[in-house]
Coordinates of C-alpha atoms in Angstrom, one line a residue:
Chain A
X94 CA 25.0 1.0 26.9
X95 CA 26.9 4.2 26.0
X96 CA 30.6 2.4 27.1
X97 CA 29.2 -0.8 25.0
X98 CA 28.7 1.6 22.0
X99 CA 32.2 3.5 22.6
X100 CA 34.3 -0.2 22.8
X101 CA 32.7 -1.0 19.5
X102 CA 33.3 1.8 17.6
X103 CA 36.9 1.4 19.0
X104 CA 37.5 -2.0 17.9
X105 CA 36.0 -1.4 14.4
X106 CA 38.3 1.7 13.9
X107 CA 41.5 -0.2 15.2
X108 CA 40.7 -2.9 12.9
X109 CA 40.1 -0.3 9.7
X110 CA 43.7 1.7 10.5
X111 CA 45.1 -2.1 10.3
X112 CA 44.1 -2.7 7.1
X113 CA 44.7 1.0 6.0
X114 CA 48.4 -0.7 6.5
X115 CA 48.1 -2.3 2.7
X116 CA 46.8 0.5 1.1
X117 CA 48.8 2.3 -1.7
X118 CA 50.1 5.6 -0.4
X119 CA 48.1 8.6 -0.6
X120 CA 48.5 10.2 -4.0
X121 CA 50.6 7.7 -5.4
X122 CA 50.5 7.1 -9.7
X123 CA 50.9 3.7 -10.0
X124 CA 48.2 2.3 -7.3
X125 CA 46.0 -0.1 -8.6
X126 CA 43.2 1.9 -8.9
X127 CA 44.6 3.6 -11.9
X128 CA 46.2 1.2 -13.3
X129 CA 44.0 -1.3 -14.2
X130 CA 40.9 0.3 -16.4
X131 CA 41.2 4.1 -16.1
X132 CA 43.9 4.5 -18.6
X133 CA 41.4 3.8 -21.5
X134 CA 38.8 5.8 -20.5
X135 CA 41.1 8.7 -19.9
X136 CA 42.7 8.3 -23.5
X137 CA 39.4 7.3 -25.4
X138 CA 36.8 9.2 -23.9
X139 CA 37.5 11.9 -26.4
X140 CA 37.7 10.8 -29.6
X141 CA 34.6 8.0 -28.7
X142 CA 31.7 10.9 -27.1
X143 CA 33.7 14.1 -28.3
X144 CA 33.5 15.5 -25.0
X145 CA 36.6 17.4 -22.7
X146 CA 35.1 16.5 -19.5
X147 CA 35.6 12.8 -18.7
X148 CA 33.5 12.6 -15.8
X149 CA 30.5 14.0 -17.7
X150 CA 31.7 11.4 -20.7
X151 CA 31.6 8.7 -18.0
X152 CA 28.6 10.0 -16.2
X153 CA 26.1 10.5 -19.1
X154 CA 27.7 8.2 -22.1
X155 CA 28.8 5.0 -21.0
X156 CA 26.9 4.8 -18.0
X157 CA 23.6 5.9 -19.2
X158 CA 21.7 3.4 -17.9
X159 CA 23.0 3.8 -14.1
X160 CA 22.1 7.5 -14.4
X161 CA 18.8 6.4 -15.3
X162 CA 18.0 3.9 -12.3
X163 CA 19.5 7.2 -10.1
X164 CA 16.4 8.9 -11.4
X165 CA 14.3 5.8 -10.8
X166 CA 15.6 6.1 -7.4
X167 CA 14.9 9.3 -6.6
X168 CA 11.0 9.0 -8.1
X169 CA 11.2 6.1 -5.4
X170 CA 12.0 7.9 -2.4
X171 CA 9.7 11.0 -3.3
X172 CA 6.7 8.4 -3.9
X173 CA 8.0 6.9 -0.7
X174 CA 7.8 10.2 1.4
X175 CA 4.5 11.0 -0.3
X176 CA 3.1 8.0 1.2
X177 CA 4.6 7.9 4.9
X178 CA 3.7 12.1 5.6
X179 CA -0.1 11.5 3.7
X180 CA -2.3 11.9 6.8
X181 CA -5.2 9.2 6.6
X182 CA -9.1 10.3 6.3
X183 CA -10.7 9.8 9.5
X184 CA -13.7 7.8 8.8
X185 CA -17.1 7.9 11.6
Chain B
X1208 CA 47.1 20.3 -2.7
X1209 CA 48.9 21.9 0.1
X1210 CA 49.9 19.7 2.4
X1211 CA 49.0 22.6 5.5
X1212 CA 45.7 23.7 4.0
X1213 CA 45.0 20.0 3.4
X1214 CA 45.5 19.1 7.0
X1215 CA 44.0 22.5 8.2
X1216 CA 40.4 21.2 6.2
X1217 CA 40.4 17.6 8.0
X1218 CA 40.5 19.6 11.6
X1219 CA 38.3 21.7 10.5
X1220 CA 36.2 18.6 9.1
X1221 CA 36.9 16.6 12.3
X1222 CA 35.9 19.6 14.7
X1223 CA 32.8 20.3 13.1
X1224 CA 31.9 16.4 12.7
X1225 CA 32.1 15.9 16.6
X1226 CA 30.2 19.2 17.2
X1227 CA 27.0 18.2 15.1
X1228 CA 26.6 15.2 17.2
X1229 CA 27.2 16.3 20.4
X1230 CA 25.9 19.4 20.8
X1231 CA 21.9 19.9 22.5
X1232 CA 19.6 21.9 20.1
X1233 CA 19.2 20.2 17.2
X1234 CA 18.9 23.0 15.0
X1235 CA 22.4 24.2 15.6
X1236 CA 23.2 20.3 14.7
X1237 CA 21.6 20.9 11.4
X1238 CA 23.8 24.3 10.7
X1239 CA 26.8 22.4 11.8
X1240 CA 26.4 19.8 9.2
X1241 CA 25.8 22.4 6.7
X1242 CA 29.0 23.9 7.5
X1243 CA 30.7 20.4 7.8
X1244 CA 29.3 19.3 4.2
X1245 CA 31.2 23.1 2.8
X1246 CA 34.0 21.9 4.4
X1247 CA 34.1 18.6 2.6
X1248 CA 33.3 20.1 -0.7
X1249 CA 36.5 22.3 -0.3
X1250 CA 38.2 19.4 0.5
X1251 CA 37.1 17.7 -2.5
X1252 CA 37.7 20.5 -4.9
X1253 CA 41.3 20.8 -3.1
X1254 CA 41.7 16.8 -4.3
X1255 CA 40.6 17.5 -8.0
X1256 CA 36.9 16.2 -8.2
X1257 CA 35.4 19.4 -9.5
X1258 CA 32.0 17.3 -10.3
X1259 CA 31.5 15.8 -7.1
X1260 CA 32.1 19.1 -4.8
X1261 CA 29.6 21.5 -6.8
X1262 CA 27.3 18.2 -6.1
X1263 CA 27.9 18.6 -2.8
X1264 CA 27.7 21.8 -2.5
X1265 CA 23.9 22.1 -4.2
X1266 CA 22.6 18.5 -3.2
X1267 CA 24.0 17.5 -0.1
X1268 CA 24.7 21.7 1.7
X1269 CA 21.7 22.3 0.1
X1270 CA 18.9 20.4 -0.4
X1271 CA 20.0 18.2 2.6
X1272 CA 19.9 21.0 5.2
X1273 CA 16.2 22.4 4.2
X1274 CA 15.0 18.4 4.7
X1275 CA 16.7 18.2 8.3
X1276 CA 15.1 22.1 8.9
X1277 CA 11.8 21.1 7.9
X1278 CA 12.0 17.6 9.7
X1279 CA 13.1 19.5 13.1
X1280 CA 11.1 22.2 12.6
X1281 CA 7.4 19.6 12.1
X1282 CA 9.0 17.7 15.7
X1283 CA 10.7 18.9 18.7
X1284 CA 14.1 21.1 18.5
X1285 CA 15.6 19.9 22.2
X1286 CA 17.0 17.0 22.5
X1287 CA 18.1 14.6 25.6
X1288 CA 21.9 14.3 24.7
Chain C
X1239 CA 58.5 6.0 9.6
X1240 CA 57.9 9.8 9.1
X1241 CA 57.9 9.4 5.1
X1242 CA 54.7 5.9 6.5
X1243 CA 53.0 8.8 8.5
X1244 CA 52.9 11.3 5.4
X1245 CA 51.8 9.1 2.8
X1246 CA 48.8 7.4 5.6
X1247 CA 47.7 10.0 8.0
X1248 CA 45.0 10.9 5.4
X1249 CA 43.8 7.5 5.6
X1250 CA 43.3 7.6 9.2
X1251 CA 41.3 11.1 9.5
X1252 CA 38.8 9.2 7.3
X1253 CA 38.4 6.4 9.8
X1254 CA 38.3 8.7 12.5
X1255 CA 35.1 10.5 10.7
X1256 CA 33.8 7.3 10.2
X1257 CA 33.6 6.1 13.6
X1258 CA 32.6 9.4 14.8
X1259 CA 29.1 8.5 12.4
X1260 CA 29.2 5.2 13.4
X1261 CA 29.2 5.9 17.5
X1262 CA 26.1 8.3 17.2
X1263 CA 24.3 5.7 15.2
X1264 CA 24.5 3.2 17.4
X1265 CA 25.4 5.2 20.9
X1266 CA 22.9 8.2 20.8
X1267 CA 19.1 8.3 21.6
X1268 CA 17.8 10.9 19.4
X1269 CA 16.4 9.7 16.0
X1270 CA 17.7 13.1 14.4
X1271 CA 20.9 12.7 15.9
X1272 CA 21.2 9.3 14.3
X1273 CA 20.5 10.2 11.1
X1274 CA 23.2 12.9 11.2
X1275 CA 25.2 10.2 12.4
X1276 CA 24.2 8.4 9.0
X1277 CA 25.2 11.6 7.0
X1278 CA 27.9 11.5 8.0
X1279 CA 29.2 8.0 7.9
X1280 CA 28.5 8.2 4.3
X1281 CA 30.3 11.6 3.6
X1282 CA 33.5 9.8 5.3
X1283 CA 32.6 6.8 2.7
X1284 CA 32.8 9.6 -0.1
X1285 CA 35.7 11.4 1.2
X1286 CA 37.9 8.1 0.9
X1287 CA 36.8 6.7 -2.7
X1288 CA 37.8 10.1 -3.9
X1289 CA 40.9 10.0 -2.3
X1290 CA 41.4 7.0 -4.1
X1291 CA 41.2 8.4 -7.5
X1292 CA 44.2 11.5 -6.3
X1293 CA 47.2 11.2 -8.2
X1294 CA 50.2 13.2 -7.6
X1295 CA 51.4 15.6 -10.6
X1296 CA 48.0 14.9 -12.0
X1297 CA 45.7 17.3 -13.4
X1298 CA 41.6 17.8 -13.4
X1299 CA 39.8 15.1 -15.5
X1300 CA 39.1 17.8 -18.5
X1301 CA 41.2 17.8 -21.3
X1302 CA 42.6 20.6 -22.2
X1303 CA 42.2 22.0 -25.7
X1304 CA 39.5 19.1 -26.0
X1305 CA 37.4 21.2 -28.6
X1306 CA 40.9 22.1 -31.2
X1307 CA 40.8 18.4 -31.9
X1308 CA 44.7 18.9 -32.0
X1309 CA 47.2 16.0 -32.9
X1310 CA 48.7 15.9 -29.4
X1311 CA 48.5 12.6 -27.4
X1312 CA 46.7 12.4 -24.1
X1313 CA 49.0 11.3 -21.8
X1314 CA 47.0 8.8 -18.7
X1315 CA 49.3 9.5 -15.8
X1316 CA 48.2 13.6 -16.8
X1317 CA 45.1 13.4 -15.4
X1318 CA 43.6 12.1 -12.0
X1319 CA 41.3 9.1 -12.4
X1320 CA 38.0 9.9 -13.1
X1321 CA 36.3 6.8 -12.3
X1322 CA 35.3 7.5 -8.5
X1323 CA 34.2 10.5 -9.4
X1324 CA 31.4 9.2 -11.2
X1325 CA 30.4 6.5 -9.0
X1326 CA 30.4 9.0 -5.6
X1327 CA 28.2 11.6 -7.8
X1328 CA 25.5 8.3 -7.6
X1329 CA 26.6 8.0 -4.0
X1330 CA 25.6 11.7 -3.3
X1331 CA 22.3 11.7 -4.8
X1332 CA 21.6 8.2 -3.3
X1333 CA 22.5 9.6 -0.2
X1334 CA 20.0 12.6 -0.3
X1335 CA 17.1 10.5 -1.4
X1336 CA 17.8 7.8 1.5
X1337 CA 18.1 11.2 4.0
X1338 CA 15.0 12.1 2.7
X1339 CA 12.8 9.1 3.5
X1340 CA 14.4 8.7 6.8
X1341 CA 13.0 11.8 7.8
X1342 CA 9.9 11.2 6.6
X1343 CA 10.1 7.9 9.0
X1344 CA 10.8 10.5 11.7
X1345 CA 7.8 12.5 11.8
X1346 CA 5.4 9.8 11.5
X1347 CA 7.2 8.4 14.4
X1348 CA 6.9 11.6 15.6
X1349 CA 2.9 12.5 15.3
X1350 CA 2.4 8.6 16.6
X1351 CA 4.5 9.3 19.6
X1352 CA 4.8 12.5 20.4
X1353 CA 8.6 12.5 21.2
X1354 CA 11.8 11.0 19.0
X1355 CA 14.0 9.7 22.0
X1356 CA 14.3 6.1 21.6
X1357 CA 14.1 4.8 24.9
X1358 CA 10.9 7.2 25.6
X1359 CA 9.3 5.8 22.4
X1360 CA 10.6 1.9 23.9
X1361 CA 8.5 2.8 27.3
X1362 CA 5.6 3.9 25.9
X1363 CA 5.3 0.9 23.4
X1364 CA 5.3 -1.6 26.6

C-alpha cells in the first residue's frame, strides 16, 4: 500500500517538473502573467479608488463581492463545526 | 531576493515539510507546521507579497495551529506512523 | 543549462513540497497526519501562484508617494503584479475555514471510534 502510494506520488511529480519545462522563467518581466491584465490595474488603481496599496484596491474595491462570499464562507464552516461537535440529547 | 537566503528558506521549508509528517507525536507535528508556515511567510515577504505573509502569519501560524492543538488535544497525541 | 537550472530550480522545490502533501494524504494512516498533509499541499499551491506574480527589478505593489497626488507616471514594469496576491489572500482564509471543519470531522470520528487510525477505524466497522 505504502510502495503503491510512493510510485504515485512519483509519477505525478515527474509529470509536474515536465511541464514546469514551458513555464516562463522565474522572475522574468515579460511572462504572461503580467502582461496581459495587470498593467491597468497597476496604473489605474490609483486615480480610480485613491488608494497606494494595490492589493487592498484590488481586494476590497473591485472585488467586493468575492470578499463577501469569503465571509459567507467562513459563517459556513463555523455553522458547519457548530453542528458536527453539538453532542446530541440522550433521550430515555 | 537573495538568491542564497532564497535557497537557504526552501531547505529550510523542505526540512521542516518532511519532519511534520513523519515524525510520531503528533503534537510536535503541529509545532512543526507552525514553524513550517513562519517559514513560508518569510519566504513570501522575501518575494514581495507583503499582504499575503502577514496573512499567513496571523491566519494560517496562528489561528491554524490552536485548531490542530485543540483537535489533538480532545483525541489521542500518539500516533502509529 | 546552468543559466535553465537558475531560472527553474524554484519551480521544482514547489513540486517537491507538493508531493511531499500529497504522499501523506494518500500514504499515511493517521487522520491528523492527513490533514497536515492537506495543509500543506495547499501552502505549496500558494507558494507557486505567488511566485508567479515576482518580477525582477520590481518593487512592492504600493505606490510610492500615492497620497502627494504628484504628476509623475506610474510606470507597470515598477511594481510586481498584484493580482495573485489577492486571489491567494481568498486561498488562505479558504484554507483555514476548510482546516477547521476537517477537524471537526476528526473528533466526531474520534468520540464514535475511539481511535483516528484508518485501518483500526476500517476493522472495527466490519
Amino acid at each position: 500500500m505504502r510502495i503503491l502510494a510512493l510510485i504515485t506520488v512519483i509519477i505525478t511529480g515527474i509529470i509536474l517538473i515536465y511541464g514546469t519545462v514551458d513555464m516562463p522563467d522565474w522572475g522574468d518581466p515579460n511572462s504572461p502573467a503580467s502582461k496581459h491584465v495587470s498593467p491597468e490595474y497597476i496604473e489605474e488603481a490609483l486615480e480610480k479608488t485613491a488608494t497606494p496599496n494595490i492589493v487592498t484596491a484590488v481586494l476590497a474595491d473591485y472585488r467586493s463581492y468575492d470578499t463577501l462570499g469569503e465571509t459567507a464562507v467562513i459563517f459556513t464552516a463555523g455553522i458547519a463545526c457548530i453542528l458536527i461537535l453539538r453532542r446530541r440529547r440522550q433521550r430515555k | 531576493m537573495i538568491a542564497a537566503f532564497d535557497f537557504m528558506l526552501l531547505l529550510f521549508v523542505i526540512i521542516c515539510a518532511i519532519a511534520a509528517i513523519s515524525v510520531k507525536d503528533l503534537l510536535s507535528a503541529v509545532y512543526i507546521l507552525g514553524a513550517y508556515s513562519f517559514f513560508m511567510c518569510l519566504l513570501w515577504a522575501g518575494m514581495g507579497a507583503v499582504d499575503v505573509a502577514f496573512t499567513e502569519a496571523s491566519v494560517s501560524a496562528g489561528i491554524g495551529t490552536v485548531l490542530l492543538i485543540a483537535a489533538v488535544s480532545k483525541t489521542k497525541r500518539r500516533s502509529k506512523d | 543549462m546552468f543559466d535553465f537550472i537558475v531560472s527553474k530550480y524554484n519551480y521544482w522545490i514547489y513540486v517537491i513540497l507538493m508531493m511531499i502533501g500529497f504522499y501523506a494524504m494518500i500514504g499515511k494512516r493517521n487522520l491528523v497526519k492527513k490533514i497536515i498533509g492537506m495543509n500543506l499541499f495547499q501552502t505549496a499551491i500558494i507558494l507557486f501562484f505567488v511566485s508567479t506574480a515576482a518580477k525582477r527589478g520590481g518593487t512592492l505593489p504600493i505606490i510610492e508617494h500615492g497620497h502627494d497626488h504628484g504628476a509623475h507616471a506610474i510606470e507597470a514594469a515598477a511594481y510586481i503584479n498584484p493580482l495573485p496576491h489577492v486571489l491567494m489572500l481568498t486561498a488562505i482564509v479558504v484554507m483555514v475555514s476548510t482546516l477547521g471543519v476537517a477537524l471537526a470531522i476528526v473528533i466526531a470520528i474520534y468520540r464514535r471510534y475511539n481511535t483516528l487510525e484508518e485501518d483500526e477505524i476500517l476493522r472495527q466497522r466490519k
